[in-house]
Amino acid sequence: MFDKEYDVIVVGAGHAGCEAAAAAANMGSKVLLVTMNLQNIAQMSCNPAMGGIAKGQIVREIDALGGYSGIISDKSAIQFKMLNKSKGPAMWSPRTQNDRMVFAEEWRLALENTPNVDFYQEMVSGLLVENNRAVGVTTSLGIKIKSKSVVLTNGTFLNGLIHIGDKNFGGGRAGERAATGITEQLLGLGFDSGRMKTGTPPRVDGRSLDYSKMILQPGDAIPEKFSYSPTKALEHQRDCHMTHTSELVHDLLREGFDRSPMFNGRIKSLGPRYCPSIEDKINRFADKNSHQLFVEPEGWRTVEVYVNGFSTSLPEDVQFKALRSVVGFENVKFFRPGYAIEYDYFPPTQLKHTLETKLVSNLYFAGQINGTTGYEEAASQGLMAGINAHQKINEKEDFILKRDEAYIGVLIDDLITKGTEEPYRMFTSRAEYRTLLRQDNADLRLTPRGYEIGLAREDRLRRMEDKLEKSEKFVQFFKDTSVLPDQINPIFESVNSAVVDQSFKMFKAFSRPNVTMDHMMSIDAVANFVSENNLNREVLEQAEVQVKYSGYIAKEKNNADKLHRLENVKIPANFDYTKLKSLSTEARQKLTKIQPVSISQASRISGVSPSDISVLLVFLGR
């Protein structure tokens, strides 16, 4: 059955594995996707949602490059929200609530309709390695499958251990067994590993909830979508709701703290800092007498509900008793309790920027195996690993995104340069060039790059070029066209801005605070230009950002250019830092361990000081 050699074997069919398989196959590689259960492809193991702060930008970037996550999210969405609209456009972040079952079904159908993807259901228990190069995998049945490269996307399955109160048992996810064998082999090959923890809340029966006591959380009045391709925006949406815990709920939860694996020492690994369990929130924020709970439907037709904000590993009886004291949950019925899970990960400083391991060539890690948390972070790594596996075996150039090109570039650079000891989650604050990395321009930034490597299709490129041409033409119109005082002063007065007594350039008028595109559209010349050129909402939004934030954008581009100069100062491979006695001891140790490829990457390593960088520059003749 497996007498042929595959180009890429992808182990695991979560968000990372699905994107890796799709990317490599769409670029022309013969791909085998191996998973322990083909019925659980692209399972939303935690909340049924995609996007959010910075994560929404990542989904748009995946889509711009030619990945599937944005398209699947649009097809399975039940609600859309653009978060942070009250802030500047660098902070705007799209988010969908999704139908969990439709999401998984659409992913499977997309993969089944992708040429070059084969499927196999079994546990991969080991790797085939020859001369420090990955050449395939072995399964629990002893089957050896040969390949030119391997991508590991094992999620929480590597020696996974599930905790509910004082009970624990092996498992990679509720109802699924853990994966064994791979960690032990990798340790034998010289890799370092660690343990991390994550958790999930109870799922409950929506028929047992009283929504009239909760706060309504509707979607946007005019919903947008993730994908730059012609997917459909939502015509109707499902509502979410919000309620709160109370001191009574907290007291009931505290009664079970002595049986909590978090507090009695059973769980020793670190969980996600920015998505703590309810018991962790009560313990860390003891001064708060309530916490928000978001009540999220799992789909269009199911009654199952996800209780966002109530992640827990407390005993099931404690969970149930406490949740019944939450407003609107007085008669709640559980579908299943919340739980925590511990699993193996491999510190990502052992990887190159391509996500290929330094110790074993043609072996790639993507997703939670690298210490990240979140569907979006995993999917973006899978995409990059799949692309680079294809590039490597075809002797093509590495595909690497810089920090000023994409949040994906920030994510991977952070991981391999700084490492992580707790589950890494992306935020806009992690990106020093976030004004450049907006959700509205991901296609302008990345579709040409996706097209160059054969992943993004030509129709995507043409749509992007049309958007770019129209938005640039519109911005130039504002620069070239003047407006009379009697046309612009009513707008200025409405936003408490100083009036003018002579003709005024539209670009300058539009640049003023609180003057919006809607204001400018009230001017006949602007409305006529929009109509004559058939400009859609995307183009209007792009033009508005380019006008109002032109100064900030130019400043960040200038800073990015300075970074690129340091990126171009390369450090030789396997450089011996011990011969540079002027380096600090910590710098020598960190640089030797991480082996940065450029001065810019070296400067971002914790413990490497500016004086250490000066020493390196002098030695390299700069």
Coordinates of C-alpha atoms in Angstrom, one line a residue:
M1 CA 0.0 0.0 0.0
F2 CA 2.9 2.4 0.8
D3 CA 5.4 1.2 -1.8
K4 CA 5.9 4.7 -3.2
E5 CA 7.8 7.5 -1.6
Y6 CA 5.9 10.6 -0.6
D7 CA 7.3 14.1 -0.9
V8 CA 5.8 15.3 2.4
I9 CA 4.3 13.3 5.3
V10 CA 2.2 15.4 7.7
V11 CA 1.6 13.9 11.1
G12 CA -1.5 15.2 12.7
A13 CA -4.6 16.8 11.1
G14 CA -5.4 19.7 13.4
H15 CA -5.1 23.3 12.2
A16 CA -1.4 23.1 11.6
G17 CA -1.5 19.8 9.9
C18 CA -4.3 20.7 7.5
E19 CA -2.6 23.9 6.4
A20 CA 0.7 22.1 6.0
A21 CA -0.8 19.4 3.8
A22 CA -2.8 21.8 1.7
A23 CA 0.1 24.1 1.1
A24 CA 2.6 21.4 0.1
A25 CA 0.0 19.7 -2.1
N26 CA -1.1 22.9 -3.9
M27 CA 2.5 23.6 -4.7
G28 CA 2.9 20.2 -6.3
S29 CA 4.2 17.8 -3.6
K30 CA 2.7 14.4 -3.1
V31 CA 1.4 14.5 0.5
L32 CA 0.3 11.9 3.0
L33 CA -1.8 13.2 5.9
V34 CA -1.6 10.8 8.8
T35 CA -4.0 11.2 11.8
M36 CA -5.2 9.0 14.6
N37 CA -8.9 9.7 13.7
L38 CA -10.0 10.8 10.3
Q39 CA -13.4 11.8 11.8
N40 CA -11.7 14.6 13.8
I41 CA -9.8 16.5 11.0
A42 CA -9.6 20.2 11.9
Q43 CA -11.3 19.7 15.2
M44 CA -11.9 22.9 17.1
S45 CA -10.8 21.4 20.4
C46 CA -11.5 24.6 22.4
N47 CA -13.7 27.5 21.5
P48 CA -15.7 27.5 18.2
A49 CA -14.2 30.7 16.9
M50 CA -11.5 32.0 14.6
G51 CA -9.6 35.3 14.8
G52 CA -9.5 37.9 17.5
I53 CA -6.9 40.4 18.6
A54 CA -3.8 39.9 16.3
K55 CA -5.1 36.4 15.5
G56 CA -7.6 37.8 12.9
Q57 CA -4.6 39.4 11.2
I58 CA -2.9 36.0 11.0
V59 CA -6.0 34.4 9.4
R60 CA -6.0 37.1 6.8
E61 CA -2.3 36.6 6.2
I62 CA -2.8 32.8 5.7
D63 CA -5.6 33.6 3.3
A64 CA -3.5 36.1 1.3
L65 CA -0.7 33.6 0.9
G66 CA -3.2 31.0 -0.5
G67 CA -4.0 29.0 2.7
Y68 CA -7.5 27.7 3.5
S69 CA -8.3 28.9 7.0
G70 CA -9.9 32.2 5.9
I71 CA -12.1 30.5 3.4
I72 CA -13.2 27.7 5.8
S73 CA -13.9 30.3 8.5
D74 CA -16.2 32.2 6.2
K75 CA -18.0 29.1 5.1
S76 CA -18.6 28.0 8.7
A77 CA -19.2 31.4 10.3
I78 CA -22.3 32.0 12.4
Q79 CA -21.3 35.5 13.6
F80 CA -18.8 38.1 12.5
K81 CA -17.3 40.9 14.6
M82 CA -14.5 43.4 13.9
L83 CA -12.9 44.0 17.3
N84 CA -11.2 47.2 18.5
K85 CA -13.0 49.5 16.0
S86 CA -12.9 52.3 18.5
K87 CA -9.1 52.2 18.2
G88 CA -6.8 52.9 15.2
P89 CA -6.8 50.5 12.2
A90 CA -3.6 48.7 13.4
M91 CA -5.7 47.3 16.2
W92 CA -8.8 46.3 14.2
S93 CA -9.1 42.5 14.4
P94 CA -11.7 40.3 12.6
R95 CA -13.3 37.4 14.5
T96 CA -15.9 34.8 13.6
Q97 CA -18.0 32.6 15.7
N98 CA -18.1 29.2 13.9
D99 CA -20.2 26.1 13.5
R100 CA -17.8 23.5 14.9
M101 CA -19.2 20.6 12.8
V102 CA -19.4 22.6 9.6
F103 CA -15.8 23.9 10.1
A104 CA -14.4 20.4 10.4
E105 CA -16.6 19.2 7.5
E106 CA -15.5 22.0 5.2
W107 CA -11.8 21.4 6.0
R108 CA -12.1 17.7 5.2
L109 CA -14.0 18.4 2.0
A110 CA -11.3 21.0 1.0
L111 CA -8.5 18.5 1.6
E112 CA -10.3 15.7 -0.2
N113 CA -10.7 18.0 -3.2
T114 CA -7.1 19.0 -3.1
P115 CA -5.1 16.9 -5.6
N116 CA -1.9 15.2 -4.3
V117 CA -3.3 14.7 -0.7
D118 CA -3.6 11.1 0.5
F119 CA -5.0 10.2 3.9
Y120 CA -4.2 7.4 6.4
Q121 CA -5.7 6.8 9.9
E122 CA -3.2 5.4 12.4
M123 CA -0.9 6.6 15.1
V124 CA 2.6 7.5 14.1
S125 CA 4.9 6.1 16.7
G126 CA 8.3 7.1 15.3
L127 CA 10.4 8.7 12.6
L128 CA 12.6 7.1 10.0
V129 CA 16.0 8.9 10.2
E130 CA 19.0 8.3 8.0
N131 CA 22.2 10.3 8.3
N132 CA 20.4 12.9 10.4
R133 CA 17.7 13.3 7.7
A134 CA 14.0 12.5 8.1
V135 CA 13.1 9.9 5.5
G136 CA 9.6 8.8 6.7
V137 CA 7.6 7.5 9.6
T138 CA 6.7 4.3 11.3
T139 CA 3.2 3.6 12.6
S140 CA 1.9 1.7 15.7
L141 CA 1.2 -1.3 13.4
G142 CA 4.9 -1.3 12.4
I143 CA 4.2 0.0 8.9
K144 CA 7.1 2.1 7.4
I145 CA 6.2 4.9 5.1
K146 CA 9.0 6.6 3.2
S147 CA 9.1 10.3 2.3
K148 CA 11.5 13.1 1.5
S149 CA 10.4 15.2 4.4
V150 CA 8.2 15.0 7.5
V151 CA 6.1 17.7 9.3
L152 CA 5.1 17.0 12.9
T153 CA 1.9 18.8 14.0
N154 CA 1.1 16.7 17.1
G155 CA -0.9 19.3 19.0
T156 CA -1.6 18.2 22.6
F157 CA -1.2 14.5 21.9
L158 CA 2.4 13.8 22.7
N159 CA 2.2 11.9 26.0
G160 CA -1.0 13.9 26.7
L161 CA -2.4 13.6 30.2
I162 CA -6.0 14.8 31.0
H163 CA -6.8 16.1 34.5
I164 CA -10.3 16.5 36.0
G165 CA -10.0 17.1 39.8
D166 CA -8.0 14.4 41.4
K167 CA -8.5 12.1 38.4
N168 CA -6.1 11.9 35.5
F169 CA -5.8 9.6 32.5
G170 CA -3.9 9.5 29.2
G171 CA -5.4 11.3 26.3
G172 CA -4.7 13.9 23.6
R173 CA -8.2 15.3 23.7
A174 CA -11.4 14.3 25.4
G175 CA -12.3 10.8 24.1
E176 CA -9.0 10.3 22.2
R177 CA -5.9 8.5 23.2
A178 CA -2.5 10.1 23.6
A179 CA 0.4 9.6 21.1
T180 CA 3.5 7.8 22.3
G181 CA 6.9 7.0 21.0
I182 CA 7.8 10.2 19.2
T183 CA 9.0 12.2 22.2
E184 CA 11.2 9.4 23.4
Q185 CA 12.8 9.0 19.9
L186 CA 13.4 12.8 19.6
L187 CA 15.1 12.9 23.0
G188 CA 17.3 10.1 21.8
L189 CA 18.3 12.2 18.8
G190 CA 19.4 15.0 21.1
F191 CA 16.3 17.2 21.2
D192 CA 15.2 19.0 24.4
S193 CA 11.6 18.8 25.5
G194 CA 9.3 20.2 28.1
R195 CA 5.7 20.0 29.3
M196 CA 3.0 22.5 28.9
K197 CA -0.6 22.7 30.0
T198 CA -3.8 24.0 28.5
G199 CA -7.5 23.6 29.4
T200 CA -11.0 23.9 28.2
P201 CA -14.4 24.8 29.9
P202 CA -17.5 22.7 30.3
R203 CA -19.9 22.3 27.3
V204 CA -23.5 22.7 28.3
D205 CA -27.1 22.2 27.0
G206 CA -28.3 25.6 25.7
R207 CA -31.9 24.5 26.3
S208 CA -31.2 24.6 30.0
L209 CA -30.0 28.2 30.0
D210 CA -32.1 31.4 30.6
Y211 CA -30.8 33.8 28.0
S212 CA -33.2 36.5 29.2
K213 CA -31.0 37.1 32.2
M214 CA -27.9 37.5 30.1
I215 CA -26.5 40.4 28.1
L216 CA -27.0 40.1 24.3
Q217 CA -23.8 40.0 22.2
P218 CA -24.8 40.3 18.6
G219 CA -22.5 40.4 15.6
D220 CA -21.8 43.4 13.4
A221 CA -24.7 45.1 11.7
I222 CA -22.8 44.8 8.4
P223 CA -20.7 41.7 8.7
E224 CA -17.5 41.4 6.8
K225 CA -15.5 38.2 6.1
F226 CA -12.0 36.8 6.4
S227 CA -11.1 35.7 2.9
Y228 CA -10.0 38.0 0.1
S229 CA -11.5 35.4 -2.3
P230 CA -15.2 35.8 -3.3
T231 CA -16.6 33.9 -0.3
K232 CA -20.0 35.1 0.9
A233 CA -20.5 37.4 3.9
L234 CA -23.1 36.4 6.5
E235 CA -26.7 37.3 5.7
H236 CA -28.0 36.4 9.1
Q237 CA -26.2 35.6 12.4
R238 CA -26.5 33.8 15.7
D239 CA -26.3 35.8 18.8
C240 CA -23.9 35.2 21.7
H241 CA -24.5 36.2 25.3
M242 CA -22.6 37.4 28.3
T243 CA -23.0 36.8 32.0
H244 CA -20.7 37.1 35.1
T245 CA -19.5 35.0 37.9
S246 CA -20.0 36.3 41.5
E247 CA -18.5 36.0 45.0
L248 CA -20.8 33.1 45.6
V249 CA -19.5 31.3 42.5
H250 CA -15.9 32.0 43.6
D251 CA -16.6 30.7 47.1
L252 CA -18.1 27.5 45.6
L253 CA -15.1 27.1 43.3
R254 CA -12.6 27.6 46.2
E255 CA -14.2 24.7 48.1
G256 CA -12.6 22.4 45.5
F257 CA -9.2 24.0 45.4
D258 CA -7.7 21.3 47.6
R259 CA -8.8 18.8 44.9
S260 CA -7.5 21.0 42.1
P261 CA -4.5 19.5 40.1
M262 CA -3.3 23.1 39.7
F263 CA -2.9 23.7 43.4
N264 CA -2.1 20.3 44.8
G265 CA 1.0 19.8 42.7
R266 CA -0.4 17.2 40.2
I267 CA 0.1 19.8 37.3
K268 CA 3.6 21.2 37.3
S269 CA 3.7 22.7 33.8
L270 CA 2.7 26.3 32.8
G271 CA -0.6 27.1 31.2
P272 CA -1.4 30.0 28.8
R273 CA -0.9 33.3 30.7
Y274 CA -3.6 35.2 28.7
C275 CA -6.2 32.4 28.8
P276 CA -6.1 31.3 32.5
S277 CA -8.5 28.8 34.1
I278 CA -11.3 30.2 36.3
E279 CA -9.6 28.9 39.4
D280 CA -6.3 30.6 38.3
K281 CA -8.3 33.9 37.7
I282 CA -9.9 33.7 41.2
N283 CA -6.5 33.0 42.8
R284 CA -4.5 35.7 40.8
F285 CA -7.1 38.4 40.8
A286 CA -8.5 37.9 44.3
D287 CA -9.6 41.6 44.4
K288 CA -12.1 41.0 41.6
N289 CA -15.6 39.9 42.7
S290 CA -16.7 38.8 39.2
H291 CA -15.4 37.7 35.9
Q292 CA -17.0 37.8 32.4
L293 CA -18.4 34.6 30.9
F294 CA -19.2 34.5 27.2
V295 CA -21.9 32.1 26.2
E296 CA -21.1 30.9 22.7
P297 CA -23.3 28.6 20.5
E298 CA -21.4 25.7 18.9
G299 CA -23.3 25.9 15.6
W300 CA -26.4 26.8 13.7
R301 CA -28.5 23.9 14.7
T302 CA -26.9 22.2 17.8
V303 CA -28.0 23.1 21.3
E304 CA -24.4 22.6 22.6
V305 CA -22.9 25.8 24.2
Y306 CA -19.3 26.7 25.0
V307 CA -18.8 28.6 28.2
N308 CA -15.9 30.9 27.3
G309 CA -14.1 32.1 30.4
F310 CA -14.8 29.1 32.6
S311 CA -11.9 26.9 31.6
T312 CA -11.2 24.6 34.6
S313 CA -9.7 21.3 35.8
L314 CA -11.6 21.3 39.1
P315 CA -13.6 18.2 40.0
E316 CA -16.8 17.8 37.9
D317 CA -19.1 18.1 40.9
V318 CA -17.5 21.5 41.9
Q319 CA -17.7 22.7 38.3
F320 CA -21.4 21.8 38.2
K321 CA -22.3 23.3 41.6
A322 CA -20.5 26.6 40.9
L323 CA -21.8 27.0 37.3
R324 CA -25.4 26.6 38.6
S325 CA -24.9 29.7 40.7
V326 CA -24.1 31.8 37.6
V327 CA -26.9 34.1 36.5
G328 CA -28.8 32.4 33.7
F329 CA -27.2 29.0 34.5
E330 CA -29.5 28.1 37.4
N331 CA -30.8 24.9 35.7
V332 CA -27.8 24.1 33.6
K333 CA -27.2 20.6 32.2
F334 CA -23.7 19.5 31.3
F335 CA -22.7 17.8 28.1
R336 CA -19.2 17.3 29.5
P337 CA -17.1 18.9 32.2
G338 CA -14.0 21.1 31.6
Y339 CA -10.6 19.6 31.9
A340 CA -6.9 20.4 31.7
I341 CA -4.3 18.6 29.6
E342 CA -0.6 18.3 29.9
Y343 CA 1.5 17.5 26.8
D344 CA 5.1 17.4 25.5
Y345 CA 6.5 20.3 23.5
F346 CA 10.0 21.0 22.1
P347 CA 11.5 24.5 22.8
P348 CA 11.4 26.2 19.4
T349 CA 15.0 27.6 19.6
Q350 CA 15.9 24.2 18.1
L351 CA 14.4 25.3 14.8
K352 CA 15.4 27.4 11.8
H353 CA 13.3 30.3 10.5
T354 CA 11.8 27.7 8.0
L355 CA 10.6 25.6 11.0
E356 CA 13.0 22.9 10.0
T357 CA 14.8 21.4 13.0
K358 CA 18.5 22.1 13.3
L359 CA 19.4 18.6 14.5
V360 CA 17.5 16.6 11.8
S361 CA 17.2 17.9 8.2
N362 CA 13.9 17.7 6.3
L363 CA 12.1 17.5 9.7
Y364 CA 9.7 20.3 10.5
F365 CA 7.7 21.2 13.6
A366 CA 4.5 23.3 13.6
G367 CA 1.8 24.2 16.1
Q368 CA 1.6 23.3 19.8
I369 CA 4.7 21.1 19.5
N370 CA 6.6 24.5 19.3
G371 CA 5.0 25.8 22.5
T372 CA 2.2 28.0 20.9
T373 CA -1.5 28.2 21.8
G374 CA -4.3 29.0 19.5
Y375 CA -5.7 27.7 16.2
E376 CA -4.4 30.7 14.2
E377 CA -0.9 30.5 15.5
A378 CA -0.9 26.7 14.7
A379 CA -2.4 27.1 11.2
S380 CA 0.2 29.8 10.2
Q381 CA 3.1 27.6 11.3
G382 CA 1.6 24.6 9.4
L383 CA 1.3 26.7 6.3
M384 CA 5.0 27.9 6.6
A385 CA 6.2 24.4 7.4
G386 CA 4.3 22.9 4.4
I387 CA 5.7 25.6 2.1
N388 CA 9.3 25.2 3.2
A389 CA 9.2 21.4 3.2
H390 CA 8.1 21.6 -0.5
Q391 CA 10.8 24.3 -1.2
K392 CA 13.6 22.2 0.4
I393 CA 13.0 18.9 -1.3
N394 CA 12.8 20.8 -4.7
E395 CA 16.0 22.7 -3.9
K396 CA 14.2 26.0 -4.0
E397 CA 14.8 29.1 -1.9
D398 CA 13.6 29.1 1.8
F399 CA 10.3 31.0 2.3
I400 CA 10.7 33.3 5.3
L401 CA 8.6 36.3 6.3
K402 CA 10.2 39.2 8.0
R403 CA 8.9 41.0 11.1
D404 CA 7.7 44.0 9.1
E405 CA 6.0 41.7 6.5
A406 CA 3.6 39.7 8.6
Y407 CA 2.5 38.7 12.0
I408 CA 3.5 35.2 10.9
G409 CA 7.0 36.5 10.6
V410 CA 6.9 38.0 14.1
L411 CA 5.5 34.8 15.6
I412 CA 8.2 32.5 14.1
D413 CA 11.0 35.0 14.8
D414 CA 9.9 35.3 18.4
L415 CA 9.7 31.5 18.8
I416 CA 13.1 30.6 17.3
T417 CA 15.0 33.6 18.7
K418 CA 13.5 33.9 22.2
G419 CA 11.9 30.6 22.8
T420 CA 9.0 30.2 25.2
E421 CA 8.4 28.5 28.5
E422 CA 4.7 29.1 28.5
P423 CA 2.1 28.7 25.7
Y424 CA 2.9 31.6 23.3
R425 CA -0.1 33.6 22.0
M426 CA 0.1 36.4 19.5
F427 CA -0.9 40.0 20.4
T428 CA -0.7 43.2 18.4
S429 CA 1.8 44.5 21.1
R430 CA 4.3 41.8 20.0
A431 CA 4.7 43.5 16.6
E432 CA 6.8 46.6 16.5
Y433 CA 5.5 47.4 13.0
R434 CA 1.8 46.8 13.6
T435 CA 0.8 49.9 11.7
L436 CA 2.2 48.2 8.6
L437 CA 0.7 44.8 9.5
R438 CA -3.0 45.6 9.4
Q439 CA -5.8 43.2 8.7
D440 CA -7.0 45.4 5.8
N441 CA -3.7 45.1 3.8
A442 CA -2.7 41.5 4.3
D443 CA -3.4 40.8 0.6
L444 CA -1.3 43.7 -0.6
R445 CA 1.6 42.5 1.6
L446 CA 1.5 38.8 0.9
T447 CA -0.5 37.8 -2.1
P448 CA 2.4 38.6 -4.5
R449 CA 4.7 36.5 -2.4
G450 CA 2.2 33.6 -2.3
Y451 CA 1.9 33.9 -6.1
E452 CA 5.7 33.8 -6.6
I453 CA 6.0 30.4 -4.9
G454 CA 3.0 29.0 -6.7
L455 CA 0.6 28.9 -3.8
A456 CA -1.7 31.9 -4.3
R457 CA -3.6 31.6 -7.6
E458 CA -3.5 34.2 -10.4
D459 CA -7.1 35.3 -9.8
R460 CA -6.1 36.3 -6.3
L461 CA -3.2 38.3 -7.6
R462 CA -5.4 40.1 -10.1
R463 CA -8.0 41.0 -7.4
M464 CA -5.2 42.3 -5.2
E465 CA -3.7 44.4 -8.1
D466 CA -7.2 45.8 -8.9
K467 CA -7.6 46.8 -5.2
L468 CA -4.2 48.4 -5.1
E469 CA -4.6 50.3 -8.3
K470 CA -8.0 51.7 -7.3
S471 CA -7.0 52.6 -3.8
E472 CA -3.8 54.4 -5.0
K473 CA -5.9 56.2 -7.6
F474 CA -8.4 57.3 -5.0
V475 CA -5.6 58.6 -2.6
Q476 CA -4.1 60.5 -5.5
F477 CA -7.5 62.0 -6.2
F478 CA -7.6 63.4 -2.6
K479 CA -4.1 64.8 -3.1
D480 CA -4.9 66.5 -6.4
T481 CA -8.4 67.8 -5.7
S482 CA -9.3 70.9 -3.7
V483 CA -12.5 71.6 -1.9
L484 CA -14.2 75.0 -1.4
P485 CA -14.8 76.4 2.1
D486 CA -18.6 76.1 1.9
Q487 CA -18.2 72.4 1.1
I488 CA -15.7 71.5 3.8
N489 CA -16.5 73.9 6.6
P490 CA -19.8 72.2 7.6
I491 CA -17.9 68.9 8.0
F492 CA -15.2 70.7 10.1
E493 CA -17.8 72.3 12.3
S494 CA -19.6 69.0 12.9
V495 CA -16.4 67.5 14.3
N496 CA -15.3 70.7 16.2
S497 CA -12.4 71.4 13.9
A498 CA -11.2 74.8 12.8
V499 CA -12.9 76.2 9.6
V500 CA -11.0 77.5 6.6
D501 CA -11.5 80.6 4.4
Q502 CA -10.0 79.4 1.2
S503 CA -9.8 76.3 -1.0
F504 CA -8.4 73.3 0.8
K505 CA -6.7 70.1 -0.5
M506 CA -9.0 67.2 0.2
F507 CA -6.0 65.0 1.4
K508 CA -5.3 67.6 4.1
A509 CA -9.0 67.9 5.1
F510 CA -9.4 64.1 5.3
S511 CA -6.3 63.9 7.4
R512 CA -7.9 65.8 10.3
P513 CA -9.0 63.9 13.4
N514 CA -12.6 62.7 13.4
V515 CA -13.1 63.4 9.7
T516 CA -14.3 60.1 8.2
M517 CA -14.9 58.6 4.8
D518 CA -18.6 59.1 5.4
H519 CA -18.0 62.8 5.8
M520 CA -16.0 63.0 2.6
M521 CA -18.6 61.0 0.7
S522 CA -21.1 63.9 1.4
I523 CA -19.0 66.0 -1.0
D524 CA -20.3 65.5 -4.6
A525 CA -16.9 65.2 -6.2
V526 CA -15.9 62.4 -3.9
A527 CA -19.2 60.5 -4.3
N528 CA -19.0 60.9 -8.1
F529 CA -15.5 59.5 -8.1
V530 CA -16.5 56.5 -6.1
S531 CA -19.4 55.8 -8.3
E532 CA -17.6 56.3 -11.6
N533 CA -14.7 54.1 -10.6
N534 CA -17.0 51.4 -8.9
L535 CA -15.0 51.5 -5.7
N536 CA -16.1 48.9 -3.1
R537 CA -15.9 49.0 0.7
E538 CA -12.4 47.4 0.8
V539 CA -11.0 50.1 -1.5
L540 CA -12.6 52.9 0.6
E541 CA -11.2 51.5 3.8
Q542 CA -7.8 51.1 2.3
A543 CA -7.7 54.6 1.0
E544 CA -8.9 56.1 4.3
V545 CA -6.1 54.3 6.2
Q546 CA -3.5 55.5 3.7
V547 CA -4.7 59.1 4.0
K548 CA -5.2 59.3 7.7
Y549 CA -2.2 57.3 8.8
S550 CA 0.3 58.3 6.0
G551 CA 2.8 59.8 8.5
Y552 CA 2.8 56.8 10.8
I553 CA 3.1 54.4 7.9
A554 CA 6.1 56.3 6.4
K555 CA 7.8 56.4 9.8
E556 CA 7.4 52.6 10.4
K557 CA 8.7 51.9 6.9
N558 CA 11.8 53.9 7.6
N559 CA 12.3 52.0 10.9
A560 CA 11.9 48.7 9.0
D561 CA 14.5 49.8 6.4
K562 CA 17.0 50.2 9.2
L563 CA 16.1 46.7 10.5
H564 CA 16.7 45.3 7.0
R565 CA 20.3 46.7 7.0
L566 CA 21.1 44.6 10.0
E567 CA 19.2 41.6 8.5
N568 CA 21.6 41.8 5.6
V569 CA 24.7 41.5 7.9
K570 CA 24.8 37.7 7.9
I571 CA 26.6 35.6 10.5
P572 CA 28.4 32.5 9.1
A573 CA 26.8 29.1 9.9
N574 CA 28.1 27.3 13.0
F575 CA 30.1 30.5 14.0
D576 CA 32.4 29.9 17.0
Y577 CA 31.5 32.6 19.5
T578 CA 34.0 31.3 22.1
K579 CA 36.9 33.0 20.2
L580 CA 35.3 36.5 20.8
K581 CA 36.5 37.1 24.3
S582 CA 34.9 40.6 24.4
L583 CA 31.4 39.1 24.4
S584 CA 29.7 38.7 27.7
T585 CA 29.5 35.1 29.0
E586 CA 25.7 35.1 28.7
A587 CA 25.9 36.4 25.1
R588 CA 28.4 33.7 24.2
Q589 CA 26.1 31.0 25.7
K590 CA 22.9 32.3 24.1
L591 CA 24.5 32.9 20.7
T592 CA 26.1 29.5 20.6
K593 CA 22.8 27.9 21.5
I594 CA 20.5 29.7 19.1
Q595 CA 23.1 30.3 16.2
P596 CA 21.4 33.4 14.8
V597 CA 21.7 33.9 11.0
S598 CA 22.0 37.7 11.1
I599 CA 23.0 40.6 13.3
S600 CA 19.4 41.6 13.5
Q601 CA 18.3 38.3 14.8
A602 CA 21.2 38.3 17.3
S603 CA 20.1 41.7 18.6
R604 CA 16.7 40.2 19.5
I605 CA 18.0 37.5 21.7
S606 CA 17.4 38.0 25.4
G607 CA 20.8 38.5 27.2
V608 CA 22.6 39.9 24.1
S609 CA 23.4 43.5 24.8
P610 CA 24.1 46.4 22.4
S611 CA 27.8 46.2 23.3
D612 CA 27.8 42.5 22.3
I613 CA 26.3 43.5 19.0
S614 CA 29.0 46.1 18.5
V615 CA 31.7 43.4 19.1
L616 CA 30.0 41.2 16.5
L617 CA 29.8 44.1 14.0
V618 CA 33.5 44.9 14.5
F619 CA 34.5 41.3 14.0
L620 CA 32.4 41.0 10.8
G621 CA 34.1 44.1 9.4
R622 CA 31.1 46.4 9.9

